[in-house]
PDB file of N, CA, C and O in Angstrom:
ATOM      1  N   MET U   1      40.705-178.042  11.575  1.00 86.00           N
ATOM      2  CA  MET U   1      42.026-178.615  12.049  1.00 86.00           C
ATOM      3  C   MET U   1      42.768-178.556  11.161  1.00 86.00           C
ATOM      4  O   MET U   1      42.763-178.627  10.075  1.00 86.00           O
ATOM      5  N   ALA U   2      44.196-177.793  11.675  1.00 91.00           N
ATOM      6  CA  ALA U   2      45.156-177.685  10.718  1.00 91.00           C
ATOM      7  C   ALA U   2      46.173-178.799  11.116  1.00 91.00           C
ATOM      8  O   ALA U   2      46.511-179.101  11.692  1.00 91.00           O
ATOM      9  N   ARG U   3      46.576-179.180   9.541  1.00 92.00           N
ATOM     10  CA  ARG U   3      47.639-180.271   9.674  1.00 92.00           C
ATOM     11  C   ARG U   3      48.718-179.832   8.916  1.00 92.00           C
ATOM     12  O   ARG U   3      48.698-180.518   7.550  1.00 92.00           O
ATOM     13  N   PRO U   4      49.518-179.002   9.135  1.00 94.00           N
ATOM     14  CA  PRO U   4      50.677-178.918   8.262  1.00 94.00           C
ATOM     15  C   PRO U   4      51.538-180.374   7.786  1.00 94.00           C
ATOM     16  O   PRO U   4      51.453-181.151   8.259  1.00 94.00           O
ATOM     17  N   ASN U   5      51.873-180.560   6.535  1.00 94.00           N
ATOM     18  CA  ASN U   5      52.819-181.195   6.070  1.00 94.00           C
ATOM     19  C   ASN U   5      54.496-181.116   5.808  1.00 94.00           C
ATOM     20  O   ASN U   5      54.842-182.010   5.532  1.00 94.00           O
ATOM     21  N   SER U   6      54.772-179.921   6.227  1.00 93.00           N
ATOM     22  CA  SER U   6      55.763-179.645   6.260  1.00 93.00           C
ATOM     23  C   SER U   6      56.397-178.516   7.127  1.00 93.00           C
ATOM     24  O   SER U   6      55.476-177.898   7.855  1.00 93.00           O
ATOM     25  N   GLU U   7      57.360-178.432   7.813  1.00 90.00           N
ATOM     26  CA  GLU U   7      58.046-177.120   8.569  1.00 90.00           C
ATOM     27  C   GLU U   7      57.752-175.889   7.913  1.00 90.00           C
ATOM     28  O   GLU U   7      57.008-175.012   9.057  1.00 90.00           O
ATOM     29  N   ALA U   8      57.863-175.709   6.653  1.00 95.00           N
ATOM     30  CA  ALA U   8      57.584-174.364   5.983  1.00 95.00           C
ATOM     31  C   ALA U   8      55.759-174.205   6.287  1.00 95.00           C
ATOM     32  O   ALA U   8      55.514-173.002   6.181  1.00 95.00           O
ATOM     33  N   GLU U   9      54.865-174.883   5.865  1.00 96.00           N
ATOM     34  CA  GLU U   9      53.563-175.166   6.303  1.00 96.00           C
ATOM     35  C   GLU U   9      53.127-174.542   7.640  1.00 96.00           C
ATOM     36  O   GLU U   9      52.355-173.841   7.913  1.00 96.00           O
ATOM     37  N   LEU U  10      53.759-175.298   8.704  1.00 94.00           N
ATOM     38  CA  LEU U  10      53.932-174.764  10.268  1.00 94.00           C
ATOM     39  C   LEU U  10      54.134-173.259  10.261  1.00 94.00           C
ATOM     40  O   LEU U  10      53.320-172.826  10.822  1.00 94.00           O
ATOM     41  N   ALA U  11      55.264-172.989  10.019  1.00 95.00           N
ATOM     42  CA  ALA U  11      55.865-171.663  10.153  1.00 95.00           C
ATOM     43  C   ALA U  11      54.855-170.646   9.337  1.00 95.00           C
ATOM     44  O   ALA U  11      54.299-169.658   9.917  1.00 95.00           O
ATOM     45  N   ASP U  12      54.266-170.889   8.196  1.00 96.00           N
ATOM     46  CA  ASP U  12      53.204-169.898   7.708  1.00 96.00           C
ATOM     47  C   ASP U  12      51.877-169.898   8.522  1.00 96.00           C
ATOM     48  O   ASP U  12      50.920-168.807   8.724  1.00 96.00           O
ATOM     49  N   LEU U  13      51.740-171.274   9.250  1.00 94.00           N
ATOM     50  CA  LEU U  13      50.331-171.013  10.002  1.00 94.00           C
ATOM     51  C   LEU U  13      50.567-170.557  11.230  1.00 94.00           C
ATOM     52  O   LEU U  13      49.558-169.491  11.431  1.00 94.00           O
ATOM     53  N   ILE U  14      51.637-170.441  11.646  1.00 93.00           N
ATOM     54  CA  ILE U  14      52.143-169.733  13.024  1.00 93.00           C
ATOM     55  C   ILE U  14      52.099-168.350  12.544  1.00 93.00           C
ATOM     56  O   ILE U  14      51.421-167.474  13.603  1.00 93.00           O
ATOM     57  N   CYS U  15      52.617-167.928  11.633  1.00 96.00           N
ATOM     58  CA  CYS U  15      52.886-166.434  11.327  1.00 96.00           C
ATOM     59  C   CYS U  15      51.447-165.721  11.088  1.00 96.00           C
ATOM     60  O   CYS U  15      51.197-164.546  11.337  1.00 96.00           O
ATOM     61  N   GLY U  16      50.657-166.501  10.518  1.00 94.00           N
ATOM     62  CA  GLY U  16      49.300-165.891  10.179  1.00 94.00           C
ATOM     63  C   GLY U  16      48.109-166.134  11.326  1.00 94.00           C
ATOM     64  O   GLY U  16      47.123-165.773  11.108  1.00 94.00           O
ATOM     65  N   ALA U  17      48.742-166.685  12.173  1.00 92.00           N
ATOM     66  CA  ALA U  17      47.735-166.938  13.534  1.00 92.00           C
ATOM     67  C   ALA U  17      47.286-165.841  14.218  1.00 92.00           C
ATOM     68  O   ALA U  17      47.953-164.857  14.495  1.00 92.00           O
ATOM     69  N   ASN U  18      45.934-165.636  14.517  1.00 90.00           N
ATOM     70  CA  ASN U  18      45.383-164.481  15.246  1.00 90.00           C
ATOM     71  C   ASN U  18      44.566-165.215  16.565  1.00 90.00           C
ATOM     72  O   ASN U  18      43.980-164.364  16.969  1.00 90.00           O
ATOM     73  N   ALA U  19      45.097-166.236  16.992  1.00 88.00           N
ATOM     74  CA  ALA U  19      44.475-167.033  18.133  1.00 88.00           C
ATOM     75  C   ALA U  19      45.209-168.233  18.462  1.00 88.00           C
ATOM     76  O   ALA U  19      46.144-168.390  17.690  1.00 88.00           O
ATOM     77  N   PRO U  20      45.055-168.625  19.680  1.00 88.00           N
ATOM     78  CA  PRO U  20      46.088-169.822  20.130  1.00 88.00           C
ATOM     79  C   PRO U  20      45.764-171.130  19.543  1.00 88.00           C
ATOM     80  O   PRO U  20      44.656-171.165  18.851  1.00 88.00           O
ATOM     81  N   PHE U  21      46.675-171.906  19.199  1.00 86.00           N
ATOM     82  CA  PHE U  21      46.348-173.463  18.943  1.00 86.00           C
ATOM     83  C   PHE U  21      46.391-174.332  19.960  1.00 86.00           C
ATOM     84  O   PHE U  21      46.876-174.087  21.003  1.00 86.00           O
ATOM     85  N   SER U  22      45.714-175.462  19.818  1.00 83.00           N
ATOM     86  CA  SER U  22      45.633-176.601  20.464  1.00 83.00           C
ATOM     87  C   SER U  22      46.362-177.511  19.667  1.00 83.00           C
ATOM     88  O   SER U  22      46.100-178.296  18.859  1.00 83.00           O
ATOM     89  N   VAL U  23      47.845-177.867  20.373  1.00 82.00           N
ATOM     90  CA  VAL U  23      48.596-178.560  19.375  1.00 82.00           C
ATOM     91  C   VAL U  23      48.261-179.849  20.079  1.00 82.00           C
ATOM     92  O   VAL U  23      48.399-180.310  20.985  1.00 82.00           O
ATOM     93  N   ARG U  24      48.362-180.666  18.845  1.00 81.00           N
ATOM     94  CA  ARG U  24      48.185-182.277  19.003  1.00 81.00           C
ATOM     95  C   ARG U  24      49.283-182.954  18.146  1.00 81.00           C
ATOM     96  O   ARG U  24      49.282-182.794  16.947  1.00 81.00           O
ATOM     97  N   GLY U  25      49.912-184.078  18.829  1.00 73.00           N
ATOM     98  CA  GLY U  25      50.921-185.076  18.087  1.00 73.00           C
ATOM     99  C   GLY U  25      50.869-186.170  18.362  1.00 73.00           C
ATOM    100  O   GLY U  25      50.799-186.399  19.785  1.00 73.00           O
ATOM    101  N   GLY U  26      50.446-187.180  17.918  1.00 64.00           N
ATOM    102  CA  GLY U  26      50.223-188.418  18.330  1.00 64.00           C
ATOM    103  C   GLY U  26      49.012-188.667  19.167  1.00 64.00           C
ATOM    104  O   GLY U  26      48.934-189.764  20.101  1.00 64.00           O
ATOM    105  N   ASN U  27      47.905-187.868  19.060  1.00 61.00           N
ATOM    106  CA  ASN U  27      46.793-187.957  19.591  1.00 61.00           C
ATOM    107  C   ASN U  27      47.064-187.594  21.056  1.00 61.00           C
ATOM    108  O   ASN U  27      46.236-188.063  21.931  1.00 61.00           O
ATOM    109  N   THR U  28      47.820-186.755  21.280  1.00 61.00           N
ATOM    110  CA  THR U  28      48.019-186.152  22.737  1.00 61.00           C
ATOM    111  C   THR U  28      47.733-184.899  22.840  1.00 61.00           C
ATOM    112  O   THR U  28      47.237-184.306  21.870  1.00 61.00           O
ATOM    113  N   ARG U  29      47.214-184.672  24.202  1.00 56.00           N
ATOM    114  CA  ARG U  29      46.474-183.259  24.446  1.00 56.00           C
ATOM    115  C   ARG U  29      47.586-182.554  25.436  1.00 56.00           C
ATOM    116  O   ARG U  29      47.120-181.555  26.060  1.00 56.00           O
ATOM    117  N   GLY U  30      48.665-183.092  25.656  1.00 57.00           N
ATOM    118  CA  GLY U  30      49.650-182.250  26.587  1.00 57.00           C
ATOM    119  C   GLY U  30      49.946-180.909  26.783  1.00 57.00           C
ATOM    120  O   GLY U  30      50.011-180.114  27.660  1.00 57.00           O
ATOM    121  N   LEU U  31      49.810-180.380  25.497  1.00 56.00           N
ATOM    122  CA  LEU U  31      50.368-178.812  25.246  1.00 56.00           C
ATOM    123  C   LEU U  31      48.975-178.047  24.931  1.00 56.00           C
ATOM    124  O   LEU U  31      49.030-177.270  24.157  1.00 56.00           O
ATOM    125  N   SER U  32      47.932-178.940  25.047  1.00 55.00           N
ATOM    126  CA  SER U  32      46.671-178.049  24.276  1.00 55.00           C
ATOM    127  C   SER U  32      46.322-176.505  25.287  1.00 55.00           C
ATOM    128  O   SER U  32      46.459-176.577  26.454  1.00 55.00           O
ATOM    129  N   GLN U  33      45.575-175.811  24.278  1.00 57.00           N
ATOM    130  CA  GLN U  33      45.096-174.554  25.164  1.00 57.00           C
ATOM    131  C   GLN U  33      43.529-174.732  24.791  1.00 57.00           C
ATOM    132  O   GLN U  33      43.153-174.890  23.456  1.00 57.00           O
ATOM    133  N   ASP U  34      42.565-174.846  25.883  1.00 65.00           N
ATOM    134  CA  ASP U  34      41.136-174.839  25.592  1.00 65.00           C
ATOM    135  C   ASP U  34      40.865-173.937  24.445  1.00 65.00           C
ATOM    136  O   ASP U  34      41.149-172.658  24.946  1.00 65.00           O
ATOM    137  N   GLY U  35      39.970-174.240  23.745  1.00 70.00           N
ATOM    138  CA  GLY U  35      39.419-173.309  23.000  1.00 70.00           C
ATOM    139  C   GLY U  35      40.116-172.978  21.815  1.00 70.00           C
ATOM    140  O   GLY U  35      39.827-172.117  20.657  1.00 70.00           O
ATOM    141  N   GLY U  36      41.434-173.122  21.742  1.00 80.00           N
ATOM    142  CA  GLY U  36      42.246-172.940  20.293  1.00 80.00           C
ATOM    143  C   GLY U  36      41.840-173.900  19.018  1.00 80.00           C
ATOM    144  O   GLY U  36      41.594-174.871  19.570  1.00 80.00           O
ATOM    145  N   GLU U  37      42.347-173.143  17.967  1.00 86.00           N
ATOM    146  CA  GLU U  37      42.255-174.256  16.775  1.00 86.00           C
ATOM    147  C   GLU U  37      43.093-175.416  16.703  1.00 86.00           C
ATOM    148  O   GLU U  37      44.370-175.277  17.343  1.00 86.00           O
ATOM    149  N   ALA U  38      42.719-176.410  16.620  1.00 86.00           N
ATOM    150  CA  ALA U  38      43.643-177.701  16.863  1.00 86.00           C
ATOM    151  C   ALA U  38      44.591-177.692  15.687  1.00 86.00           C
ATOM    152  O   ALA U  38      44.308-177.232  14.655  1.00 86.00           O
ATOM    153  N   LEU U  39      46.052-178.008  16.079  1.00 88.00           N
ATOM    154  CA  LEU U  39      47.109-178.022  14.984  1.00 88.00           C
ATOM    155  C   LEU U  39      47.699-179.585  15.437  1.00 88.00           C
ATOM    156  O   LEU U  39      48.231-179.565  16.591  1.00 88.00           O
ATOM    157  N   GLU U  40      47.295-180.286  14.442  1.00 88.00           N
ATOM    158  CA  GLU U  40      47.819-181.873  14.225  1.00 88.00           C
ATOM    159  C   GLU U  40      49.318-181.754  14.103  1.00 88.00           C
ATOM    160  O   GLU U  40      49.362-181.298  12.727  1.00 88.00           O
ATOM    161  N   THR U  41      50.116-182.215  14.680  1.00 89.00           N
ATOM    162  CA  THR U  41      51.659-182.184  14.181  1.00 89.00           C
ATOM    163  C   THR U  41      51.822-183.837  13.618  1.00 89.00           C
ATOM    164  O   THR U  41      53.168-183.931  13.229  1.00 89.00           O
ATOM    165  N   GLY U  42      50.946-184.937  13.502  1.00 88.00           N
ATOM    166  CA  GLY U  42      51.371-186.173  13.137  1.00 88.00           C
ATOM    167  C   GLY U  42      52.055-186.029  11.789  1.00 88.00           C
ATOM    168  O   GLY U  42      52.619-186.997  11.643  1.00 88.00           O
ATOM    169  N   ALA U  43      51.937-185.068  10.838  1.00 91.00           N
ATOM    170  CA  ALA U  43      52.596-185.184   9.430  1.00 91.00           C
ATOM    171  C   ALA U  43      54.218-185.119   9.680  1.00 91.00           C
ATOM    172  O   ALA U  43      54.934-185.071   8.625  1.00 91.00           O
ATOM    173  N   LEU U  44      54.448-184.518  10.804  1.00 91.00           N
ATOM    174  CA  LEU U  44      55.965-183.725  10.973  1.00 91.00           C
ATOM    175  C   LEU U  44      56.566-184.679  11.868  1.00 91.00           C
ATOM    176  O   LEU U  44      57.173-184.579  12.617  1.00 91.00           O
ATOM    177  N   SER U  45      56.499-185.921  11.521  1.00 90.00           N
ATOM    178  CA  SER U  45      57.278-187.164  11.977  1.00 90.00           C
ATOM    179  C   SER U  45      58.585-187.583  11.546  1.00 90.00           C
ATOM    180  O   SER U  45      58.622-187.354  10.198  1.00 90.00           O
ATOM    181  N   GLY U  46      59.291-188.120  12.299  1.00 92.00           N
ATOM    182  CA  GLY U  46      60.653-188.947  11.790  1.00 92.00           C
ATOM    183  C   GLY U  46      61.814-188.262  12.326  1.00 92.00           C
ATOM    184  O   GLY U  46      61.845-187.225  13.049  1.00 92.00           O
ATOM    185  N   ILE U  47      62.867-189.054  12.296  1.00 95.00           N
ATOM    186  CA  ILE U  47      64.100-188.859  12.964  1.00 95.00           C
ATOM    187  C   ILE U  47      64.813-187.802  11.829  1.00 95.00           C
ATOM    188  O   ILE U  47      65.128-188.254  10.483  1.00 95.00           O
ATOM    189  N   ARG U  48      65.200-186.549  12.382  1.00 94.00           N
ATOM    190  CA  ARG U  48      66.031-185.777  11.461  1.00 94.00           C
ATOM    191  C   ARG U  48      67.360-185.958  11.196  1.00 94.00           C
ATOM    192  O   ARG U  48      68.269-185.776  10.525  1.00 94.00           O
ATOM    193  N   LEU U  49      67.871-186.230  12.629  1.00 97.00           N
ATOM    194  CA  LEU U  49      69.346-186.433  12.766  1.00 97.00           C
ATOM    195  C   LEU U  49      69.457-187.445  13.943  1.00 97.00           C
ATOM    196  O   LEU U  49      68.983-187.457  14.979  1.00 97.00           O
ATOM    197  N   TYR U  50      70.408-188.422  13.847  1.00 97.00           N
ATOM    198  CA  TYR U  50      70.801-189.380  14.629  1.00 97.00           C
ATOM    199  C   TYR U  50      72.540-189.470  14.933  1.00 97.00           C
ATOM    200  O   TYR U  50      73.020-189.991  13.706  1.00 97.00           O
ATOM    201  N   GLU U  51      73.025-188.879  16.043  1.00 98.00           N
ATOM    202  CA  GLU U  51      74.354-189.368  16.065  1.00 98.00           C
ATOM    203  C   GLU U  51      74.600-189.896  17.543  1.00 98.00           C
ATOM    204  O   GLU U  51      74.766-189.267  18.383  1.00 98.00           O
ATOM    205  N   PRO U  52      74.889-191.294  17.489  1.00 97.00           N
ATOM    206  CA  PRO U  52      74.737-191.975  18.738  1.00 97.00           C
ATOM    207  C   PRO U  52      75.975-191.500  19.466  1.00 97.00           C
ATOM    208  O   PRO U  52      76.203-191.535  20.734  1.00 97.00           O
ATOM    209  N   GLY U  53      77.217-191.202  18.923  1.00 97.00           N
ATOM    210  CA  GLY U  53      78.488-190.600  19.638  1.00 97.00           C
ATOM    211  C   GLY U  53      78.303-189.522  20.329  1.00 97.00           C
ATOM    212  O   GLY U  53      78.937-189.208  21.189  1.00 97.00           O
ATOM    213  N   GLY U  54      77.633-188.496  19.796  1.00 96.00           N
ATOM    214  CA  GLY U  54      77.265-187.367  20.367  1.00 96.00           C
ATOM    215  C   GLY U  54      76.289-187.360  21.253  1.00 96.00           C
ATOM    216  O   GLY U  54      75.585-186.429  21.791  1.00 96.00           O
ATOM    217  N   LEU U  55      75.297-188.585  21.294  1.00 97.00           N
ATOM    218  CA  LEU U  55      74.160-188.873  22.018  1.00 97.00           C
ATOM    219  C   LEU U  55      73.137-187.431  21.709  1.00 97.00           C
ATOM    220  O   LEU U  55      72.299-186.828  22.362  1.00 97.00           O
ATOM    221  N   THR U  56      72.796-187.580  20.358  1.00 98.00           N
ATOM    222  CA  THR U  56      72.150-186.332  19.780  1.00 98.00           C
ATOM    223  C   THR U  56      71.039-187.129  18.913  1.00 98.00           C
ATOM    224  O   THR U  56      71.527-187.665  18.156  1.00 98.00           O
ATOM    225  N   LEU U  57      69.829-186.667  19.219  1.00 97.00           N
ATOM    226  CA  LEU U  57      68.668-187.090  18.257  1.00 97.00           C
ATOM    227  C   LEU U  57      67.842-186.149  17.997  1.00 97.00           C
ATOM    228  O   LEU U  57      67.484-185.332  19.131  1.00 97.00           O
ATOM    229  N   VAL U  58      67.399-185.793  16.648  1.00 96.00           N
ATOM    230  CA  VAL U  58      66.722-184.346  16.457  1.00 96.00           C
ATOM    231  C   VAL U  58      65.396-185.130  15.792  1.00 96.00           C
ATOM    232  O   VAL U  58      65.522-186.146  14.952  1.00 96.00           O
ATOM    233  N   ALA U  59      64.077-184.914  16.298  1.00 93.00           N
ATOM    234  CA  ALA U  59      62.843-185.584  15.827  1.00 93.00           C
ATOM    235  C   ALA U  59      61.654-184.706  15.401  1.00 93.00           C
ATOM    236  O   ALA U  59      61.600-183.503  16.327  1.00 93.00           O
ATOM    237  N   GLY U  60      60.983-185.013  14.493  1.00 90.00           N
ATOM    238  CA  GLY U  60      59.882-184.046  13.962  1.00 90.00           C
ATOM    239  C   GLY U  60      58.768-183.950  15.331  1.00 90.00           C
ATOM    240  O   GLY U  60      58.819-184.851  16.232  1.00 90.00           O
ATOM    241  N   ALA U  61      58.156-183.072  15.236  1.00 85.00           N
ATOM    242  CA  ALA U  61      57.064-182.749  16.377  1.00 85.00           C
ATOM    243  C   ALA U  61      55.950-183.395  16.217  1.00 85.00           C
ATOM    244  O   ALA U  61      55.570-183.806  17.498  1.00 85.00           O
ATOM    245  N   GLY U  62      55.573-184.329  15.386  1.00 85.00           N
ATOM    246  CA  GLY U  62      54.707-185.621  15.516  1.00 85.00           C
ATOM    247  C   GLY U  62      55.307-187.258  15.669  1.00 85.00           C
ATOM    248  O   GLY U  62      54.328-187.805  15.328  1.00 85.00           O
ATOM    249  N   THR U  63      56.314-187.031  16.039  1.00 87.00           N
ATOM    250  CA  THR U  63      57.150-188.416  16.066  1.00 87.00           C
ATOM    251  C   THR U  63      56.898-189.085  17.282  1.00 87.00           C
ATOM    252  O   THR U  63      56.793-188.499  18.489  1.00 87.00           O
ATOM    253  N   PRO U  64      56.119-190.414  16.898  1.00 82.00           N
ATOM    254  CA  PRO U  64      55.621-190.800  18.314  1.00 82.00           C
ATOM    255  C   PRO U  64      56.873-191.335  18.948  1.00 82.00           C
ATOM    256  O   PRO U  64      57.933-191.641  18.714  1.00 82.00           O
TER     257      PRO U  64
END
C-alpha cells in the first residue's frame, strides 16, 4: 500500500504509476478501482485555506 506524506510524494507516485490505484482516504472506498494498488491518502489531511467571507475551503485529500 502506498501512503504518501506530502503532495510531492503523491505526484511522484502518480507519475511513476503503470497501473491503476485504489484510492482510500479516511477508510473509504468510494473512488476504488478493483485490483489496483492501494493508495491511502490519510496523511494528506488538514485544512489548507479557509476564507469564510468568500465561502472558500481547501482541504487535503485525506481530510475527514
